[in-house]
Every structure is written in C-alpha cells, then in structure tokens.
Coordinates of C-alpha atoms and ligand atoms in Angstrom, one line a residue:
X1 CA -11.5 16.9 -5.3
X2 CA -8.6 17.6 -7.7
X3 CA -5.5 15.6 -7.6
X4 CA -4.7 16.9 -10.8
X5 CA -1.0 17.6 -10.8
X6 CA -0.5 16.9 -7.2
X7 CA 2.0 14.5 -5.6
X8 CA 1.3 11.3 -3.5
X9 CA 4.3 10.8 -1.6
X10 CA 2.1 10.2 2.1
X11 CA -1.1 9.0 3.0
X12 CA -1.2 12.2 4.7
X13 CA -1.6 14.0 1.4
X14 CA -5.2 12.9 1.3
X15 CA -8.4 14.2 3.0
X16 CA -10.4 11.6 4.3
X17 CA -13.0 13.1 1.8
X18 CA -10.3 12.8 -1.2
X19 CA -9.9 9.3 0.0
X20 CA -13.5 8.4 -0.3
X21 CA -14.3 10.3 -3.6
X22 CA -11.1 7.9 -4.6
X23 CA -12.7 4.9 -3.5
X24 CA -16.3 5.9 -5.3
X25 CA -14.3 6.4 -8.5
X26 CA -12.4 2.7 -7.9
X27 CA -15.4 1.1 -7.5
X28 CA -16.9 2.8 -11.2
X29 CA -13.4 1.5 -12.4
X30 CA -13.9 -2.0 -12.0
X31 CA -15.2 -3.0 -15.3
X32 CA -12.7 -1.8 -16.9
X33 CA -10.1 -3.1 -15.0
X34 CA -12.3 -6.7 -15.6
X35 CA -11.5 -5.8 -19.2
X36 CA -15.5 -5.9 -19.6
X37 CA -15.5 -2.0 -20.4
X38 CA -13.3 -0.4 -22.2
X39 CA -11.7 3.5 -21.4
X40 CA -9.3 5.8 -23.1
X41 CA -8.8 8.9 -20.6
X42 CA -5.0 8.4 -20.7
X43 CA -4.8 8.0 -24.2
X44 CA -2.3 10.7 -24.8
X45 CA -0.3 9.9 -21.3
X46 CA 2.8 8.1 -20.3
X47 CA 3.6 7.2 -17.5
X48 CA 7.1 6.2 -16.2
X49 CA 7.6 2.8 -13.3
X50 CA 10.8 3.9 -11.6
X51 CA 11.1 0.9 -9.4
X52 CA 14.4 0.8 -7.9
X53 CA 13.4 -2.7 -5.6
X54 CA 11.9 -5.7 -6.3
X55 CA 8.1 -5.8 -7.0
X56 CA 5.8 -7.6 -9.0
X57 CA 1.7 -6.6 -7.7
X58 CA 2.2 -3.1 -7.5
X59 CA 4.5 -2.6 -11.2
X60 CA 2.1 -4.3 -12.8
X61 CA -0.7 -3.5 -11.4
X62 CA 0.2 0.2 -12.2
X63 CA 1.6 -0.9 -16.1
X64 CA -2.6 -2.7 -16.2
X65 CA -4.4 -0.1 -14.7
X66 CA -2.5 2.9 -17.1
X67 CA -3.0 0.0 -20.3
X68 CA -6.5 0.0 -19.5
X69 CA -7.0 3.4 -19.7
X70 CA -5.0 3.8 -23.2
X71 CA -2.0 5.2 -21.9
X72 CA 1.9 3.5 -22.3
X73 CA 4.3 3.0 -19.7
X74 CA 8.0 3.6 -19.3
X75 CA 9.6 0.9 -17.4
X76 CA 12.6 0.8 -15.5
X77 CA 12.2 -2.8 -13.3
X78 CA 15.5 -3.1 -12.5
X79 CA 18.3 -0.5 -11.4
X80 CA 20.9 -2.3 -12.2
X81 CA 19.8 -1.6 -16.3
X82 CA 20.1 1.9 -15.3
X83 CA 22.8 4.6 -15.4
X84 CA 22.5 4.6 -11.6
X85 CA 24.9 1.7 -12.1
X86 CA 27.4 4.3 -13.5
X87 CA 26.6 6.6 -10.2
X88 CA 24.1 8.9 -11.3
X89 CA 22.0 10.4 -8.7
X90 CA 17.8 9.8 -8.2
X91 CA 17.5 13.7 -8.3
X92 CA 18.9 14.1 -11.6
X93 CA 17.8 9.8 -12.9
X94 CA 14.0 11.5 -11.7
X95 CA 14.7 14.8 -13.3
X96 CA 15.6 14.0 -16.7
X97 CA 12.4 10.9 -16.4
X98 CA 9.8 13.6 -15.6
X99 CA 10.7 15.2 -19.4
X100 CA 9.8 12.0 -20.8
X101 CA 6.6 11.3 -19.0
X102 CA 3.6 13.1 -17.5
X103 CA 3.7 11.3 -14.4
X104 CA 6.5 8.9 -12.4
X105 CA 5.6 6.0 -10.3
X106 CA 8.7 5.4 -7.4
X107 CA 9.6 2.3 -5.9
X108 CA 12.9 2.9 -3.9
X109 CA 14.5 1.6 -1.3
X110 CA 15.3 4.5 1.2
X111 CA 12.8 5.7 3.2
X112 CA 12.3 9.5 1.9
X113 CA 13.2 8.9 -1.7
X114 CA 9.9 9.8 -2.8
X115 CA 9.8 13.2 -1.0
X116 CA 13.2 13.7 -2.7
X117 CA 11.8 12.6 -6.1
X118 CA 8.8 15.4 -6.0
X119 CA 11.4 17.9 -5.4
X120 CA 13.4 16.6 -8.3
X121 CA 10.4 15.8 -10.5
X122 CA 8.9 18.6 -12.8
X123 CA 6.1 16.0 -12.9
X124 CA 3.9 14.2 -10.6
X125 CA 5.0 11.8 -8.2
X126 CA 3.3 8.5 -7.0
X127 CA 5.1 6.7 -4.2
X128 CA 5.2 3.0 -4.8
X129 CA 6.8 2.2 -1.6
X130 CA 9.7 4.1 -0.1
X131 CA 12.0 1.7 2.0
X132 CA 10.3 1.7 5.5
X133 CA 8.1 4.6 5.1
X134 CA 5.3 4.9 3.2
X135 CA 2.8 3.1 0.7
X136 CA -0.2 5.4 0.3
X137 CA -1.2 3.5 -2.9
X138 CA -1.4 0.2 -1.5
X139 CA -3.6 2.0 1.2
X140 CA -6.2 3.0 -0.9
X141 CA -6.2 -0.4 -2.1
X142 CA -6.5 -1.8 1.6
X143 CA -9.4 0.3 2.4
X144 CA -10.8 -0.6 -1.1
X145 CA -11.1 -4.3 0.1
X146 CA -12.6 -3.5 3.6
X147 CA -15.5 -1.2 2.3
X148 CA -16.0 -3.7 -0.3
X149 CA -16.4 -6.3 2.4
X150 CA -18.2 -4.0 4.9
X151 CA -19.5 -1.4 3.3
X152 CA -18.2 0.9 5.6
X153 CA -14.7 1.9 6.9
X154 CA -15.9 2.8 10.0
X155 CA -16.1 1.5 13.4
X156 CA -14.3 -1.8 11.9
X157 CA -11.8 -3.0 14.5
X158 CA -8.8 -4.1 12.4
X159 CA -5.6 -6.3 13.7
X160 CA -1.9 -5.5 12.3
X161 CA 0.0 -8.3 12.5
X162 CA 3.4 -8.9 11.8
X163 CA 6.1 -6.3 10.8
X164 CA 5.1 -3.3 12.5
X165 CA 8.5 -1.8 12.4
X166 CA 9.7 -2.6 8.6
X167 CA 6.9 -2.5 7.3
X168 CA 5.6 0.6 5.2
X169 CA 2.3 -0.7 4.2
X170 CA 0.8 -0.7 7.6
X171 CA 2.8 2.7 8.0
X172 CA 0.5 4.1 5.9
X173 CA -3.2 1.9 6.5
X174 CA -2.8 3.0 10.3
X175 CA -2.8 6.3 9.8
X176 CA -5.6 5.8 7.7
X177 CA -7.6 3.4 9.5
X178 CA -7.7 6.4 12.3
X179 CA -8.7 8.9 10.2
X180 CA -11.9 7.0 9.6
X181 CA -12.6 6.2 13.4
X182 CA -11.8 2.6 13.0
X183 CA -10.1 0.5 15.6
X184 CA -6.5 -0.8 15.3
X185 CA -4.7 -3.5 17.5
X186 CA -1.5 -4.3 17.0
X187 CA 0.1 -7.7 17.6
X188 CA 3.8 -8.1 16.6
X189 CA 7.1 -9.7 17.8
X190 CA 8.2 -7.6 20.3
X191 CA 11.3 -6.9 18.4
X192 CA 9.1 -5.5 15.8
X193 CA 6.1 -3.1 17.5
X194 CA 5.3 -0.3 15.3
X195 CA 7.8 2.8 16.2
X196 CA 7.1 5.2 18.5
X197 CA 6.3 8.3 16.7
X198 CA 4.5 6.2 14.6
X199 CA 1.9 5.4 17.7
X200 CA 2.3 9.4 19.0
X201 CA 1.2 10.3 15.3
X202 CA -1.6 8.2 15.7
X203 CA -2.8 8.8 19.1
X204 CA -2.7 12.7 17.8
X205 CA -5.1 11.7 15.4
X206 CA -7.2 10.3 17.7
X207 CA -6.8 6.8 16.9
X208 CA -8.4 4.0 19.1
X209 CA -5.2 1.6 19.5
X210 CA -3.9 -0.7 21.6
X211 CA -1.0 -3.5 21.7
X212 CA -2.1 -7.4 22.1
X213 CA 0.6 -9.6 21.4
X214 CA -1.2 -12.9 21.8
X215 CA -3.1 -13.2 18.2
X216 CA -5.7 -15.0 19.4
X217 CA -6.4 -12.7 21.8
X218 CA -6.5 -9.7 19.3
X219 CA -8.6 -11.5 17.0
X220 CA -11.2 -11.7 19.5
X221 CA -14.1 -9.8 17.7
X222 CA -11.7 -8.6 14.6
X223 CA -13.5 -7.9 11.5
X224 CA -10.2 -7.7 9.5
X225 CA -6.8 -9.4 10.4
X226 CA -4.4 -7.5 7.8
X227 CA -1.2 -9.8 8.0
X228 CA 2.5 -8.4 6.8
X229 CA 5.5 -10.6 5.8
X230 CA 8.4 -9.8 7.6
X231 CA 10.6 -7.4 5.9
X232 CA 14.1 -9.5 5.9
X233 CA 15.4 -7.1 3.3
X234 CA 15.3 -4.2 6.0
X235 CA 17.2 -5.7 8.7
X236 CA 21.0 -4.6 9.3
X237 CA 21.6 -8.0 11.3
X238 CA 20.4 -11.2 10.1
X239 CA 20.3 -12.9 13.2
X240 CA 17.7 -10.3 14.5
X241 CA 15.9 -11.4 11.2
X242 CA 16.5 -15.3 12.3
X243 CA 15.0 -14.4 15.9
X244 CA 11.8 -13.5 14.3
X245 CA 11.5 -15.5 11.4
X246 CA 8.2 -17.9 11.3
X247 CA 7.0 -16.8 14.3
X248 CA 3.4 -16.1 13.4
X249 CA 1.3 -18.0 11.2
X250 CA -2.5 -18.2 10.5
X251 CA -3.8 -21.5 9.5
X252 CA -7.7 -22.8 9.8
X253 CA -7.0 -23.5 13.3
X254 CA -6.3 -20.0 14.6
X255 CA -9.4 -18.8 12.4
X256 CA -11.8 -21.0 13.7
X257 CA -12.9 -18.9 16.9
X258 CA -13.2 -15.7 15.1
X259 CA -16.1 -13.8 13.6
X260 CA -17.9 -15.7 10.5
X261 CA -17.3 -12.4 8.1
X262 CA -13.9 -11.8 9.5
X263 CA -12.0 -11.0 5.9
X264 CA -7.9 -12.2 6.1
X265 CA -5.8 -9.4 4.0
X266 CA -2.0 -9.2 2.9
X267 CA -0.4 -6.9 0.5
X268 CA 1.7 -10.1 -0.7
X269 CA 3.9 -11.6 -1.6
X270 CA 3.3 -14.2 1.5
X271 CA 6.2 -16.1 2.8
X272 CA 4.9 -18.7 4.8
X273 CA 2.5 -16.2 7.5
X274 CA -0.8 -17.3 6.0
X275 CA -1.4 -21.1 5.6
X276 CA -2.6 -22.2 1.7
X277 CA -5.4 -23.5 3.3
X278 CA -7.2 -20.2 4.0
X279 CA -7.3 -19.2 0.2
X280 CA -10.0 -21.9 0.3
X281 CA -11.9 -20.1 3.0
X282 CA -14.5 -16.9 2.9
X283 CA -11.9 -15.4 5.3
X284 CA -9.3 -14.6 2.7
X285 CA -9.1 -11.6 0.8
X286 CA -6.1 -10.9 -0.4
X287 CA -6.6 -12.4 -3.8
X288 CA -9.3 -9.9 -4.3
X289 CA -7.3 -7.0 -2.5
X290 CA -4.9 -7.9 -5.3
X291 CA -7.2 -7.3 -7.9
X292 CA -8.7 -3.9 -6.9
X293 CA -5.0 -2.4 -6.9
X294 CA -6.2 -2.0 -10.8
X295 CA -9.4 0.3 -10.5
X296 CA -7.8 1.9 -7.2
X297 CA -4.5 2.8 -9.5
X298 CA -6.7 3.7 -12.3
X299 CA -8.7 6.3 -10.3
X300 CA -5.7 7.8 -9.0
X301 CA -3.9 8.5 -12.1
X302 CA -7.1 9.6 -14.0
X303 CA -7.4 12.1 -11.3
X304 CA -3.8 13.1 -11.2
X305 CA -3.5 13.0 -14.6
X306 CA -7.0 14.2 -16.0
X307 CA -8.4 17.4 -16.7
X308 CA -8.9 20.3 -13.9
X309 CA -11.9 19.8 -12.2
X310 CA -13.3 22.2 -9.9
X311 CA -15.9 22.2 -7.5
X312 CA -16.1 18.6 -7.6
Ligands
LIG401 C1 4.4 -4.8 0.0 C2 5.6 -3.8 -0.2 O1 6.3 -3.8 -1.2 O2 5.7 -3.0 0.8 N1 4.1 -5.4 -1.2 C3 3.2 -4.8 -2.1 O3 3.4 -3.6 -2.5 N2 2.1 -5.4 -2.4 C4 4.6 -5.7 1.1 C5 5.8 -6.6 1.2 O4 6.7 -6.5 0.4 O5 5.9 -7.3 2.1

C-alpha cells in the first residue's frame, strides 16, 4: 500500500486491500493512542484542521491522533475567525493553507468541497465530512469497531438506521460494507431513504441490500444496528425536519429480541435516537467507536504523510 501523498476525498479512493492494511496498522496504533506507547513519525509534520462546520469527535480526534505522533496542528474551528468572513474563496483559503502545512484536514459544508479542495491543495487532502456527501475517515473508523467486535467484516448483516438521505457517514460505510460482502438493510423515514444513485452505486457493486422500514423487523438477526441522528442542519424546510423529528429511538425495549453480541454504533453526537440506558448495555459501541477514531486517524496520516514505501 502507499498513501503517501495521495488524497482521501471518497471511500472510493481505497482498495478494499488498502482498507484492511489501514485497519492492521489502527489496530498496532492503539497504545499509542492509550498514551501507553509513545511515537514520533510526524515529528517534523503539520497538519492544518480546516473545519468550516461544527464538530467536536472528529477535530479532535484528528488534533490527538497527529499529537500523539509528535506532529502540531493548525486549527481553523470556526469560519467565521477566517478571512472567508471578508469573501475569500476555499480554492484560494485551501491554497495559500497547503504552504503552511504538509497535509489539510476539510470539514465543509457543501457536498464536493473536498474534491474542490484537492484541486486547490498543493498538499494532501483528508475529507472530514463534506455536507451530504462523504466521510471516508469516519468509515474506517466504523469498520474499525465491527472487526474489533467480530473479527471479521464479512458476512455481517448490518442495519442503517436513520438519515439515509442527509447523512454522509452512512454515504460512505455502505459503499464500504459492500465492498466486503457484508449485508446492509436499510430502515429510514420514508422521507429520508438513502438516494437513488446511491442504491444503483451499490447494487453495481454487488451489494446485498434491501429496505425494512419496521426496525424491529430489520433487526431481526442484525449483528450491527449503526444508528444516525438526523441531519436538521441539511434540510431547506423545517417543517420537513419537524415531520421526522424523534421518530426512531432505541431503548432496552427494542434491543431485547435481538442477537446477544449485537454491537449498537453511532458516529455521535446523539440527539435523543439512542436511549442513555444502552450505554450501560454490551450492546453499545459507540463509546469505543469514538475512541478508535485516534489509531484509525493516526494510521492514515502516517501513511499519507510517511515515507514512500514500496512493495508493501
Ligand atoms: C457525523 C458527521 O459529522 O457527519 N459526526 C461525526 O463526524 N462523528 C455525524 C453527525 O453529525 O450526525
């Protein structure tokens, strides 16, 4: 594998094989992201956050996993501290960044901005979530938790729940999920099924899916229900929002039918779709999903950022 100097603007820059070399080199990361181990291959790197919309996991979770690896970080967390306040373009904002730093990290709030940001960038690009699009960092981390719990990220039948139209996290684990042969169901309010070129992509790539929009009923042999908040900030009329708004929620109740290993994920921040009283459950892994955002992000950007391999 080399990522070194490449982009990640799509899941669909990665090989399933890159993907799994990724994961290996995660799971080696660990101790150091415990703080148990310590590392210095980015001692001479910085690393710019551009994050252009709100986000607290996945900014700091990049700023720890580059800080654990002896490298600084260039943070802009808020646009409105930035000269894009006085009209200046994100071609020429990313432009000028990628001569200060050896690698930008994009948050942004229109889908494509990251794709627009690599042509800008003399540098690499990490998407960090692009509007409704993509979040290929957060995937890694999503099949991170599932191999950790299974061991395998194959054959798993996974539910989506939630956002399917808004939301750019499961945009992304999909088309992953159906690059490794696993199962996906999808279960949403009908105002928010996951687009259509979205399922045409995925049945081109061969993806076992169908549509269940009774939850119970898709959770019926689930190994993983991977729940999304809805995305309020993406709708153009609030009262489509209002239509939709608390109408799924798991609780102890719903979870009581379903497989004993079934693990419960969510990239968070939760808003009320997963009940407090499953964080006191084996079912819930987002917690720990949280966590291995750190040795995922710390793989990636040693790999991006390292020396040329080859061969490997
Ligand atoms: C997600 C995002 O920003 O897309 N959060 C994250 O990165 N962990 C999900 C969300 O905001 O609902």
């Amino acid at each position: 594998m080399s990522l070194h100097g490449r982009d990640l603007v799509s899941i669909r820059d990665l090989s399933r094989e890159e993907i799994e070399q990724l994961l290996a080199a995660a799971r080696k990361m660990i101790p150091v992201a415990e703080g148990s181990k310590t590392a210095s291959s980015l001692a001479d790197k910085i690393v710019a956050m551009a994050f252009f919309e709100p986000s607290t996991r996945t900014r700091l979770s990049f700023e720890a996993a580059v800080q654990r690896l002896g490298g600084r970080c260039l943070t802009i967390a808020d646009a409105g501290a930035t000269s894009m306040r006085k009209g200046e373009s994100l071609y020429d904002t990313i432009r000028m960044l990628s001569s200060y730093a050896d690698a930008i990290v994009l948050r942004h709030p229109n889908e494509g901005a990251a794709r627009l940001a690599a042509r800008a960038s003399e540098r690499p690009i990490v998407n960090a979530g692009d509007g409704a699009g993509q979040h290929p960092t957060q995937t890694l981390l999503d099949l991170a938790t599932m191999q950790e719990a299974f061991g395998t990220l194959t054959g798993l039948k996974v539910v989506l729940l939630g956002d399917l139209k808004y939301g750019r996290t499961v945009h992304s684990l999909a088309f992953a999920l159906a690059q490794f042969g696993s199962e996906i169901v999808l279960c949403s309010p009908p105002s928010l099924r996951l687009p259509d070129d979205h399922r045409e992509e995925l049945r081109r790539a061969g993806a076992r899916l169908s549509v269940e929009p009774d939850v119970r009923r898709a959770l019926a042999d689930a190994d993983v229900l991977y729940v999304t908040r809805i995305q309020k900030e993406r709708f153009s009329d609030e009262e489509e929002y209002h239509a939709v708004a608390g109408s799924y929620r798991v609780d102890n109740a719903l979870l009581a039918g379903t497989k004993p290993r079934l693990i419960v994920m969510h990239p968070l921040p939760r808003a009320g779709e997963i009940a407090p009283e499953v964080d006191e459950t084996p079912h819930a892994a987002y917690f720990r999903q949280a966590f291995l955002a750190v040795p995922v992000r710390m793989a990636l950007l040693n790999e991006i950022l390292g020396p040329t391999r080859r061969g490997g």
